Coordinates of C-alpha atoms in Angstrom, one line a residue:
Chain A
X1 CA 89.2 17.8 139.7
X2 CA 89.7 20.0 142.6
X3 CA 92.8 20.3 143.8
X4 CA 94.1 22.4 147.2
X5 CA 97.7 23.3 147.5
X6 CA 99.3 24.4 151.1
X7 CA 95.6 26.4 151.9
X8 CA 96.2 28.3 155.1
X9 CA 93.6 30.7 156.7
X10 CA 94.5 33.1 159.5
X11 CA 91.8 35.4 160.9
X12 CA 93.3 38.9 161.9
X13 CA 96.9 38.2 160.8
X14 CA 98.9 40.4 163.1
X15 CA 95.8 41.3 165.5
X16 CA 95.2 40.5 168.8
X17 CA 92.9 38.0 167.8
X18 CA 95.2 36.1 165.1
X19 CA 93.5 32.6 164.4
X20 CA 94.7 30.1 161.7
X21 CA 91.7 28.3 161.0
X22 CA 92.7 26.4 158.7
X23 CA 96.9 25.5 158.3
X24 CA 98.5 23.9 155.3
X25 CA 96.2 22.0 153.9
X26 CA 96.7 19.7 150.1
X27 CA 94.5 17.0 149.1
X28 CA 93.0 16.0 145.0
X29 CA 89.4 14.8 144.7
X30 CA 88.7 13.4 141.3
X31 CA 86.0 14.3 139.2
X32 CA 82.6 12.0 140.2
X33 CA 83.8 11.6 143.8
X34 CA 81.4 12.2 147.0
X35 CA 83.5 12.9 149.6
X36 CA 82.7 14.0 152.9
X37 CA 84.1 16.3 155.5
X38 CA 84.0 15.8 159.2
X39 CA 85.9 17.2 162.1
X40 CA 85.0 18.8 165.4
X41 CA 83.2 22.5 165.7
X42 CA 85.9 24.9 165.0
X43 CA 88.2 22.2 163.1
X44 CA 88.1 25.1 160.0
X45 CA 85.5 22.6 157.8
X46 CA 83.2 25.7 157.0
X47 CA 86.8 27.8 156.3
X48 CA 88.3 25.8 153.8
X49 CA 85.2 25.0 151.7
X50 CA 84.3 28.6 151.2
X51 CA 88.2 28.6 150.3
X52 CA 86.9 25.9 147.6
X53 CA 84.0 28.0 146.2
X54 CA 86.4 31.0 145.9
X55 CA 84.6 33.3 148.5
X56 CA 87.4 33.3 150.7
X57 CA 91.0 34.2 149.5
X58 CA 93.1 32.1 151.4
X59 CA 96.3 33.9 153.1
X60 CA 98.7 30.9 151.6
X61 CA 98.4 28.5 149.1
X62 CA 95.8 28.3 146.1
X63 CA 93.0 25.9 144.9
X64 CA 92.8 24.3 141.0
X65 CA 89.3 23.5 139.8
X66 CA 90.5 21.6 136.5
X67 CA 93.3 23.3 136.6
X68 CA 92.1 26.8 137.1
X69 CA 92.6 29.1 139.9
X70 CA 89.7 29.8 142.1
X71 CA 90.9 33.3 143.4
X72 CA 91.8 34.7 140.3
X73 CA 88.7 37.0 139.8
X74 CA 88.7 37.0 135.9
X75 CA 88.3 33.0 135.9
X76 CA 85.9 33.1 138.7
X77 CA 83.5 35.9 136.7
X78 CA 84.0 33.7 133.5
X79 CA 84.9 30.2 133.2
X80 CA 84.2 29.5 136.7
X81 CA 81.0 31.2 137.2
X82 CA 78.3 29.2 138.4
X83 CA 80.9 26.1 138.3
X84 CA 80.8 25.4 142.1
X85 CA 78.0 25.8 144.3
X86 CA 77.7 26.3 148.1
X87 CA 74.9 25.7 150.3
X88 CA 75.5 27.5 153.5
X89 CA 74.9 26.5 157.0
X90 CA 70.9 27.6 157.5
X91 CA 70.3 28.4 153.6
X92 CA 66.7 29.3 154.4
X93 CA 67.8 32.5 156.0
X94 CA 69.0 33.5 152.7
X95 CA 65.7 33.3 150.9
X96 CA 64.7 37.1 149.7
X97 CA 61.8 36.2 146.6
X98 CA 58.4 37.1 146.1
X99 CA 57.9 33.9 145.4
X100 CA 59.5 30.2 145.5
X101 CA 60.3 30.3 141.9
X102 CA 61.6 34.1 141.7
X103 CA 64.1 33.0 144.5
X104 CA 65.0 30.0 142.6
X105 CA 65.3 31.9 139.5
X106 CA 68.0 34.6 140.6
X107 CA 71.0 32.3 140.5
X108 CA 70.6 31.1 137.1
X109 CA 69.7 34.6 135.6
X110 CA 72.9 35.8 137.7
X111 CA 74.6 33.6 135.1
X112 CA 72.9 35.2 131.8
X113 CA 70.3 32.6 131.4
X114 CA 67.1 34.0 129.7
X115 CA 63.9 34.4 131.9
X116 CA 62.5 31.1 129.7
X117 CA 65.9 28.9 130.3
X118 CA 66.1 30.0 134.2
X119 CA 62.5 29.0 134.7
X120 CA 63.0 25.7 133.5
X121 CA 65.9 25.1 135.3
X122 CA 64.2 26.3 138.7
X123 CA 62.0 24.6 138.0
X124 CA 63.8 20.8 137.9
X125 CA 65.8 22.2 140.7
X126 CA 62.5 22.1 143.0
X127 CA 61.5 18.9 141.6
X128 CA 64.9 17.7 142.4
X129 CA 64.9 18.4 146.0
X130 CA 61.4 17.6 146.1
X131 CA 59.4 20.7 146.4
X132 CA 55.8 20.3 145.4
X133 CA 55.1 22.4 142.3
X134 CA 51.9 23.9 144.0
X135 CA 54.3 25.7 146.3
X136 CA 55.5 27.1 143.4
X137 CA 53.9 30.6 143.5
X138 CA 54.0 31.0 147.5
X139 CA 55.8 33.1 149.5
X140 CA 58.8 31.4 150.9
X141 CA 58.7 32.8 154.2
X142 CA 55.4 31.6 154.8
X143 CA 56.7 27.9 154.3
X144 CA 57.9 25.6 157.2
X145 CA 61.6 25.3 157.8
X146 CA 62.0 21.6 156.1
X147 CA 60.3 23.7 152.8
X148 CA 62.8 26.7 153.3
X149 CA 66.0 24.2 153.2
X150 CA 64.7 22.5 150.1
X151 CA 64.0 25.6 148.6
X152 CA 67.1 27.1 149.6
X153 CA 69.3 24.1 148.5
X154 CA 67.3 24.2 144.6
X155 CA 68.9 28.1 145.0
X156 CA 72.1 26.8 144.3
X157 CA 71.1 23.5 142.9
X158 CA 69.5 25.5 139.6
X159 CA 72.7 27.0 138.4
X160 CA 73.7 23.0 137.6
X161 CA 76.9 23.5 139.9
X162 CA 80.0 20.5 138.4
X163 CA 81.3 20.9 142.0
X164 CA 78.2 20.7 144.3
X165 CA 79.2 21.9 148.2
X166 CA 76.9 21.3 151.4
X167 CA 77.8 22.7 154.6
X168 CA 76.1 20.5 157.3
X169 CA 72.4 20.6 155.3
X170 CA 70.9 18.7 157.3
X171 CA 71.6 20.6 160.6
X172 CA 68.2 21.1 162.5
X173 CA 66.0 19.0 160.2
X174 CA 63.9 16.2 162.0
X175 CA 65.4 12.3 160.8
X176 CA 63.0 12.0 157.4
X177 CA 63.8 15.4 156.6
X178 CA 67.2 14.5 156.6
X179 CA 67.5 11.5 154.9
X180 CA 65.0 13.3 152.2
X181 CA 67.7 15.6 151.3
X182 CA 70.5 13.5 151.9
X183 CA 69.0 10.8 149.5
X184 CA 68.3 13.9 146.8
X185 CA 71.6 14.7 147.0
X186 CA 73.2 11.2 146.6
X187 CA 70.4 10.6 143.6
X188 CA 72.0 13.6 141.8
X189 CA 75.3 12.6 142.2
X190 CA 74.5 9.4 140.4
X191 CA 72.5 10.7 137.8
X192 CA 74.6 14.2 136.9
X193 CA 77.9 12.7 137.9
X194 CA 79.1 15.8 139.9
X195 CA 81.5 15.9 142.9
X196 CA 79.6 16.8 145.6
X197 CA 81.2 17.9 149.2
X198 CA 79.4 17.1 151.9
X199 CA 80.1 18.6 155.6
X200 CA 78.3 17.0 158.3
X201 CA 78.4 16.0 161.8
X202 CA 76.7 12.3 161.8
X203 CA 78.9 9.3 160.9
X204 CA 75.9 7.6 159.8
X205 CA 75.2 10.1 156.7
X206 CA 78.8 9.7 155.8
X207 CA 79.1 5.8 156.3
X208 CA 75.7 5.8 153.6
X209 CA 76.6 8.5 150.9
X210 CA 79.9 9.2 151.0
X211 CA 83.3 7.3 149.2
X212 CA 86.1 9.4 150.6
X213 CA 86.4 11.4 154.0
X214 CA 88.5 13.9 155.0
X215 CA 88.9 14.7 158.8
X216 CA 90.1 18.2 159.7
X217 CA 91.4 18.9 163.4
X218 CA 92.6 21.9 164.6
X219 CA 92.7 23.0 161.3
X220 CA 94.9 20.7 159.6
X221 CA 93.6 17.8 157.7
X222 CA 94.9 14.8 159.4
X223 CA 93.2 12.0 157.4
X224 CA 92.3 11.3 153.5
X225 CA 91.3 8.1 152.6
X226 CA 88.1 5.7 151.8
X227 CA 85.3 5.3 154.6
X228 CA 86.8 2.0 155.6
X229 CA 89.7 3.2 156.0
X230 CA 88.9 6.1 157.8
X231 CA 86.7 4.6 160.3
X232 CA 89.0 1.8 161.1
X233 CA 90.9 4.5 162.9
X234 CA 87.8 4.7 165.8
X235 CA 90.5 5.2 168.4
X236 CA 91.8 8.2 166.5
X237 CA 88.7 9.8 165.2
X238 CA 87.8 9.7 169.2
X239 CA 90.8 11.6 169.9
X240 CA 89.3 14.3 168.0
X241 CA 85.9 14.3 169.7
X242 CA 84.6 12.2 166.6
X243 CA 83.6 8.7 166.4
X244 CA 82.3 5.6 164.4
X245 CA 78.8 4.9 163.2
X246 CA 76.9 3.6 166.1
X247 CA 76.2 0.4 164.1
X248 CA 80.3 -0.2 163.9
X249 CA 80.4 0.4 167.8
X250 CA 78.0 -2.4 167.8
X251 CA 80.0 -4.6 166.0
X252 CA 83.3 -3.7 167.9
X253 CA 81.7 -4.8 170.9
X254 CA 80.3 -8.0 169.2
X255 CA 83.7 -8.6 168.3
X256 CA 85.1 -7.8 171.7
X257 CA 82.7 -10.6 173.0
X258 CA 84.3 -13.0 170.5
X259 CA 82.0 -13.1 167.5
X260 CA 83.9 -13.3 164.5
X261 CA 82.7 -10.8 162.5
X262 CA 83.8 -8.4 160.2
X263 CA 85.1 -4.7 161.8
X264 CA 84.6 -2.8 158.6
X265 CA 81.2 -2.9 158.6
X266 CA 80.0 0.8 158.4
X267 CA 76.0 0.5 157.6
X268 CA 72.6 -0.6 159.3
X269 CA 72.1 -2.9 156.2
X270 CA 75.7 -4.4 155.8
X271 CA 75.4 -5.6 159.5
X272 CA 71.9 -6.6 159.5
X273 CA 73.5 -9.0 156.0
X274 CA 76.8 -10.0 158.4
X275 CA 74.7 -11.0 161.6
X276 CA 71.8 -12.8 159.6
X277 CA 74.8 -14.6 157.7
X278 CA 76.6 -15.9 161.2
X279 CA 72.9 -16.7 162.5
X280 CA 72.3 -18.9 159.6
X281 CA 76.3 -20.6 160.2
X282 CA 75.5 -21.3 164.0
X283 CA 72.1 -22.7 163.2
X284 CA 73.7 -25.2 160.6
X285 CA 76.6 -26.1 163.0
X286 CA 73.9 -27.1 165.8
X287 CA 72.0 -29.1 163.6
Chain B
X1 CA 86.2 43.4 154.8
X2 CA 83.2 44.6 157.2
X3 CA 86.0 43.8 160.5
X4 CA 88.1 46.9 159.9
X5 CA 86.1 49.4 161.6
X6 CA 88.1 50.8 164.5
X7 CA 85.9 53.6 165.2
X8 CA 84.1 52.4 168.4
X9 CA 85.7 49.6 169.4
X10 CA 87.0 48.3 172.6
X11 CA 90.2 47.2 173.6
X12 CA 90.7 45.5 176.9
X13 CA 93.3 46.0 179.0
X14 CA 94.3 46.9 182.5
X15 CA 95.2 50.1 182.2
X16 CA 94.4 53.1 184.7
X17 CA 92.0 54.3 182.0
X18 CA 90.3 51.2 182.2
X19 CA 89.8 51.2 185.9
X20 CA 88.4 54.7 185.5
X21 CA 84.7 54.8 186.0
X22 CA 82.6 55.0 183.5
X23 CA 80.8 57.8 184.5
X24 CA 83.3 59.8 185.6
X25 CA 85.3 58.8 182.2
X26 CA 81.7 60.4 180.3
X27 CA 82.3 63.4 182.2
X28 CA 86.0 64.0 181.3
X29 CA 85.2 63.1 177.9
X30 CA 82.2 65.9 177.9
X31 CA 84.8 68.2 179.5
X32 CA 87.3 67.3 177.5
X33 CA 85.1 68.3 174.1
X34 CA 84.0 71.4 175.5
X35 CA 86.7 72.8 176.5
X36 CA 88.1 72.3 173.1
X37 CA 85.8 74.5 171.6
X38 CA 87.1 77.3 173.5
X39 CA 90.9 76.8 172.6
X40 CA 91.3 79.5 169.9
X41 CA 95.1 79.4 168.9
X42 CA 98.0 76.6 168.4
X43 CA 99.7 77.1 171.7
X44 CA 96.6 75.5 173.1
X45 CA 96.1 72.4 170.8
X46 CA 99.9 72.0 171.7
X47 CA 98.4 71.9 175.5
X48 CA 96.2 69.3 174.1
X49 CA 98.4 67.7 172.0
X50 CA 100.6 66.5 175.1
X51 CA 97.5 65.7 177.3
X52 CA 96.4 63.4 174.6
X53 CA 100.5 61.9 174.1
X54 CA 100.1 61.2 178.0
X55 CA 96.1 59.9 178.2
X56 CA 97.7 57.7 175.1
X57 CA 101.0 56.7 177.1
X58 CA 98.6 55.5 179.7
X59 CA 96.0 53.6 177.8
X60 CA 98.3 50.4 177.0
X61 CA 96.8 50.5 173.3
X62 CA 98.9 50.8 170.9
X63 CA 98.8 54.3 169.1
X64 CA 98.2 52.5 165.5
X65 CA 95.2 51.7 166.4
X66 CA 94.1 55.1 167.6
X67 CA 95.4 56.5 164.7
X68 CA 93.7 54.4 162.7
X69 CA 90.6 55.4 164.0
X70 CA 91.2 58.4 162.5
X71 CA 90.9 57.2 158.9
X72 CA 87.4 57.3 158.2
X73 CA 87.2 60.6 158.9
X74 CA 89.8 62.1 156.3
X75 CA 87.5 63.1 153.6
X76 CA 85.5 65.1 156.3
X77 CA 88.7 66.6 157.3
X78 CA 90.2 67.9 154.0
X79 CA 86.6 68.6 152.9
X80 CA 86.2 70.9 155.6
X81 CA 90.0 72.6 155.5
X82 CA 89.1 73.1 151.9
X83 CA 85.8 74.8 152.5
X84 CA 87.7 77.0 155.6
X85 CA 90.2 78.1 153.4
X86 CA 88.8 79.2 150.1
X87 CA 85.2 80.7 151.9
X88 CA 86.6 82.9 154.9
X89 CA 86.7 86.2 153.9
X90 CA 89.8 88.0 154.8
X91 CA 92.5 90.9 153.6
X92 CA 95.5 88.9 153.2
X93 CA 95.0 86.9 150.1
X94 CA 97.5 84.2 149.0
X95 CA 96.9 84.1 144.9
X96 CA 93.8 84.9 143.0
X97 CA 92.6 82.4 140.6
X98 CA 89.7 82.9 138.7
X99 CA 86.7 83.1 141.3
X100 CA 89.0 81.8 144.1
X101 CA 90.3 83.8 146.8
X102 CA 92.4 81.5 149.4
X103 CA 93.0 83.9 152.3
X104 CA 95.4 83.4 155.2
X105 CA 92.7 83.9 157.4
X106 CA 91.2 81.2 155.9
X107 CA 94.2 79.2 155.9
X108 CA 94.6 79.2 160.0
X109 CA 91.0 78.9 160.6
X110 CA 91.1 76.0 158.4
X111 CA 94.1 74.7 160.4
X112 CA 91.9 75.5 163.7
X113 CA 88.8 73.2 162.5
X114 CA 91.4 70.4 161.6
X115 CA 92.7 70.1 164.9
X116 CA 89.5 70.4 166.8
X117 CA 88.0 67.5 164.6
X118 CA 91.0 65.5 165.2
X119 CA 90.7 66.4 168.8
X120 CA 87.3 65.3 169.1
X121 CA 87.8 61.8 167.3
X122 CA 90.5 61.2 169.8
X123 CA 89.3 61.8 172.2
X124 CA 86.1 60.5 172.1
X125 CA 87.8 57.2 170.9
X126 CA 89.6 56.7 173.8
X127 CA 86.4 56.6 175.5
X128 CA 85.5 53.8 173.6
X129 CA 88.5 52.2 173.2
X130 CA 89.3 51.8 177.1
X131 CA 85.6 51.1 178.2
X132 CA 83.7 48.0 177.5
X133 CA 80.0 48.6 175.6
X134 CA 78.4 47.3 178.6
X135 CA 80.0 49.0 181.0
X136 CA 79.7 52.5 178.5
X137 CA 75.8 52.0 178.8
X138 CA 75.7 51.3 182.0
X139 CA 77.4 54.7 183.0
X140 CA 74.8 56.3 180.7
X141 CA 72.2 54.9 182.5
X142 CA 73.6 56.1 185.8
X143 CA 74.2 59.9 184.5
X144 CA 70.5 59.9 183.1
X145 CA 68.9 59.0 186.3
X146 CA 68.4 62.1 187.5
X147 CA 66.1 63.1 184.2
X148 CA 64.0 60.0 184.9
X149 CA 62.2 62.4 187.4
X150 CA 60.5 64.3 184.2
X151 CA 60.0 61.4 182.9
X152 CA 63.1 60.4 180.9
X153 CA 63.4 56.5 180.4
X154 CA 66.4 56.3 181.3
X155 CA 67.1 52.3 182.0
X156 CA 65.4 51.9 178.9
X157 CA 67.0 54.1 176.6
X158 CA 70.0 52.1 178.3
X159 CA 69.1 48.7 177.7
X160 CA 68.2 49.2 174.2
X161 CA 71.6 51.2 173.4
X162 CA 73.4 48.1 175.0
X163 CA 71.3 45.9 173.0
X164 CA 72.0 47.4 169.5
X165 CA 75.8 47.9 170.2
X166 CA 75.9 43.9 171.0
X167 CA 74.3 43.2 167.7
X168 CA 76.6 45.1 166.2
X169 CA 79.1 42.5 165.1
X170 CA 76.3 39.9 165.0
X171 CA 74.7 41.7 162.0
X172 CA 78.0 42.3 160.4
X173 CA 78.7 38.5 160.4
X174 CA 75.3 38.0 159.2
X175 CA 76.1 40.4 156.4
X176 CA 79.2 38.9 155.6
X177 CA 77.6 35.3 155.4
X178 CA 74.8 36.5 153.3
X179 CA 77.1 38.4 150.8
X180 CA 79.0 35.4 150.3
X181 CA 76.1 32.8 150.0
X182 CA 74.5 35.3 147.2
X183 CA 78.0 35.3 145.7
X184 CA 77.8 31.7 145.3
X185 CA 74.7 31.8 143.6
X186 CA 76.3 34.7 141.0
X187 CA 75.1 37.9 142.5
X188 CA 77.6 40.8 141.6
X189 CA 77.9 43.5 144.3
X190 CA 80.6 45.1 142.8
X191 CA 80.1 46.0 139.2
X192 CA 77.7 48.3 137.6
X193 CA 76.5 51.6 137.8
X194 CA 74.5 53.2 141.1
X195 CA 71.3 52.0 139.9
X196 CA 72.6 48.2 139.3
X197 CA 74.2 48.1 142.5
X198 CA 71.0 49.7 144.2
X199 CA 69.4 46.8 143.0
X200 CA 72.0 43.6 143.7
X201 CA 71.2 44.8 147.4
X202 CA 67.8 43.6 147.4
X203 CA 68.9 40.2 147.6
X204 CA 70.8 41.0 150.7
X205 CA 69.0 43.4 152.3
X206 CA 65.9 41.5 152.6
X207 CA 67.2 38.5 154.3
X208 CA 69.0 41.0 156.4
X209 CA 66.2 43.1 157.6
X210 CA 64.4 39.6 157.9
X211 CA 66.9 38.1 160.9
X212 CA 66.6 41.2 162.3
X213 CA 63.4 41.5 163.3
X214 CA 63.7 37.6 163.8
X215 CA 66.4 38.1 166.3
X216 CA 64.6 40.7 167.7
X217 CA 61.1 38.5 168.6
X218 CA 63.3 36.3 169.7
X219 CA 65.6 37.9 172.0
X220 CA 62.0 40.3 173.6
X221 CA 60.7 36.4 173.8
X222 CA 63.6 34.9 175.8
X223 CA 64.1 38.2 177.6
X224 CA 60.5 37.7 178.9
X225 CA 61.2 34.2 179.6
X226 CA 63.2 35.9 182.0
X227 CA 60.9 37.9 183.7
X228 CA 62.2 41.5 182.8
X229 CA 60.3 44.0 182.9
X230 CA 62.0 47.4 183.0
X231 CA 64.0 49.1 185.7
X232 CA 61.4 49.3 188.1
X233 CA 63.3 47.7 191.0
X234 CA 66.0 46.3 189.1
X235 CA 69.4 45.4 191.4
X236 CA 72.7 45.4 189.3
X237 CA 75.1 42.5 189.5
X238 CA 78.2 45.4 188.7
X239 CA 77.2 48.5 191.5
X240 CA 79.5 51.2 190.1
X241 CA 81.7 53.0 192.7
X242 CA 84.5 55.6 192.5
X243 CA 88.0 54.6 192.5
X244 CA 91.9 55.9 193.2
X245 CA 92.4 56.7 189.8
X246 CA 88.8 58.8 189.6
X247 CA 90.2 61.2 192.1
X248 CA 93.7 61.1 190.4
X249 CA 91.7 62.3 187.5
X250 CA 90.4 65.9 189.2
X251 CA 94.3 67.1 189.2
X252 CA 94.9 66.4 185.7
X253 CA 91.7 67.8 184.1
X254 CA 92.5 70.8 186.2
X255 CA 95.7 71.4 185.1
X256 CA 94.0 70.9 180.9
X257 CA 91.7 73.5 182.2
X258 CA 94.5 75.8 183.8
X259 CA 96.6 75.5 180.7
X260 CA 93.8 76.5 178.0
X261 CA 93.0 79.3 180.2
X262 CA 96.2 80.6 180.2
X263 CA 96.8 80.0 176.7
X264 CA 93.2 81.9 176.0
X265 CA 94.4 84.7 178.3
X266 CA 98.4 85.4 177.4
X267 CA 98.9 84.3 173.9

């Protein structure tokens, strides 16, 4: 459970260039959940989840993973360690191995693994994110960009993270590579049964993987709640310079016209189900 | 952690000391240094002392800040008084211990070097403190003109000094960001003797070194894009001309200059 109580960030406190990036934030995610995190550029997203991971000591307020505080080095270097993983914005330009492997490797030999253990684990983390094993021995920085991610993203994947964090992983990947790692991620959730965190800037991603969302704005978090819920506030989440799926924008408007569908429909496959379902009613009326 | 570095840094402001020109400001500041080297008792660091108190009453920044510009440079400082007092040679010893002879000679040559370095830090600091990088460079690039005769680059050596003090705070982002990413994965930068911490750099020095020369393709790539090609030609957007307060300035440096003379003559 991860748990965040009155987190404030302020940049330069006292400076000329004071900035709270993120203000008094509390919110619980249970153990299991996928949540996502959306909110405009410069909300304080990237802020408060290196707050989560314990990179970033927060100027007020703490955060409890199971009941443990984050910032409290000891904890962190023991029963913390290797507990919650990050994946950065533009992981790839963190890569520094010989090889694919060797970079793999160093986070779970950071955590005292032997050379035998940290191989293995490498190497389901690559199979995981599907990196082909014939890439194994290469030079990462020979690969393409869509390799680096992946390869990147098993980096933190191999230490077997309980609390898995993505900041916008996706961000400059063409559609398949996207959805590749997206659907990784979700398949992992499943299987593992780890809370994952997922920052990102499409609706669409969040309406298919995630269960809970949290919007920030101006850095304070102004909603908490399920998709449906969240996204049944469109007018809101425009306020904000977010929106809706495009697919629930398509419904709106099918509602606006006087179809009487369903608004809380949040996915290309639940409204392709909902408009095939009112075709089939209208056909049997006619007849 | 990497943001406290004051040494260099720019404030802006309004200030007459901002309005200055920047290559008449070089020129003080040159002065300025020179002339301190020829001060050679306390009467004329006192001199000094309440130029400095007025430059600072001017500047609009506040005198924390310039003070704390002075930080980094402590260990230099005591390292050097310590050296001054215990190596000059001199008749008037203070106490004898063992092999070390502290002299009162050494004591006030010591006291000299302090205030010169202090001096110096200063006021070079203002420099940088009241004038914008850009601005700094492109004064440089104005007072090296005349050497481009014998064949001094002197737009280049420009562009490329404003080029790495812009990427200045870019690599110490990127430094910050890879630090904490290999944190997350369990690298320790902290712990360990020289030799371990030698080696947890690798895994940030290599992705370091690797956006930098990334950066660097990139920005020779867009500059090209752009059609530079060196000064040959080159008009400025900002032409550089002399203001009010650069001939206010003459009087005031003259008067430092009168004063240390005096002091070097009648005390």
């Amino acid at each position: 459970m991860i748990l965040a109580e009155h987190l404030s960030y302020t940049y330069t406190p006292g400076g000329v260039f004071e900035k709270n990036a993120v203000r008094d934030v509390n919110f619980t995610i249970e153990d299991g959940t996928f949540c996502g995190i959306i909110g405009h550029t410069g909300s304080g997203k990237t802020t408060l989840v290196q707050m989560l991971a314990g990179l970033v000591r927060p100027t007020e307020g703490k955060v409890l993973i199971n009941g443990l505080d984050v910032h409290d080095k000891k904890i962190r270097l023991n029963e913390l360690k290797g507990k919650v993983g990050l994946v950065f914005q533009y992981p790839e330009y963190q890569l520094f191995g010989e090889t694919v492997l060797e970079d793999v490797m160093f986070g779970p030999l950071n955590l005292g693994l032997s050379e035998a253990d940290a191989r293995k684990k490498a190497k389901a983390a690559l199979r995981d994110t599907g990196v082909d094993a014939s890439l194994f021995d290469s030079s990462p920085f020979e690969l393409s960009g869509g390799q680096k991610r992946r390869i990147a993203i098993a980096g933190v994947l191999a230490l077997s993270p309980e609390i898995l964090i993505l900041d916008e992983p996706t961000a400059g990947l063409d559609p398949m590579g996207r959805d590749e790692i997206l659907s990784c991620i979700s398949e992992l959730h499943k299987r593992e049964k780890i809370t994952v965190l997922l920052i990102s800037h499409s609706m669409e991603d969040m309406a298919k993987y995630a269960q809970q969302i949290l919007v920030m704005d101006g850095g304070k978090l102004c909603m908490h709640d399920t998709v449906e819920n969240v996204f049944s506030h469109g007018e809101k989440l425009r306020e904000m310079g977010l929106d809706v799926p495009d697919i629930t924008r398509v419904i709106l408007s099918l509602r606006e016209k006087g179809v009487n569908i369903s608004p809380d429909i949040y996915t290309l496959s639940a409204a392709k189900e909902a408009i095939l379902r009112i075709w089939r009613e209208k056909k049997c009326s006619e007849i | 952690m990497l943001r406290d570095i004051t040494l260099g840094q720019f404030f802006p402001g309004n200030s007459p000391l901002h309005r200055m020109d920047p290559r008449v400001k070089i020129l003080w500041t040159l002065f300025f240094i020179v002339l301190l080297f020829f001060i050679n008792n306390f009467w004329g660091f006192l001199i000094y002392g309440l130029f400095m108190a007025f430059v600072i009453g001017i500047s609009d920044i506040r005198p924390r800040m310039i003070f704390a510009g002075l930080r980094p440079i402590l260990y230099l400082l005591i390292f050097t008084a310590l050296l001054n007092i215990f190596l000059t040679g001199g008749e008037n010893v203070i106490f004898k211990l063992w092999f070390l002879k502290p002299t009162w000679e050494g004591l006030y040559s010591a006291g000299i070097m302090a205030f010169r370095l202090i001096f110096l830090v200063l006021g070079s600091s203002m420099l940088t403190f009241t004038t914008s990088p850009i601005v700094l460079t492109d004064g440089i690039e104005h007072l090296m003109m005349p050497f481009s005769k014998i064949g001094l680059p002197a737009h280049e050596i420009a562009m490329m000094m404003s080029i790495a003090i812009r990427f200045i705070p870019t690599i110490l982002e990127e430094t910050d960001k890879i630090m904490k990413a290999q944190t997350a994965r369990g690298a320790d930068f902290e712990s360990g003797n020289i030799l371990r911490r030698a080696k947890a750099m690798v895994p940030l020095l290599i992705p370091l070194f690797i956006s930098a020369f990334r950066r660097a393709d990139e920005l020779a790539m867009a500059m090209e894009c752009r059609c530079y090609h060196g000064g040959k030609g080159r008009t400025r957007l900002h032409v550089l001309h002399l203001s009010q307060v650069d001939y206010y300035s003459v009087p005031v440096f003259m008067l430092l200059l009168l004063g240390v003379i005096l002091t070097r003559v009648f005390l």
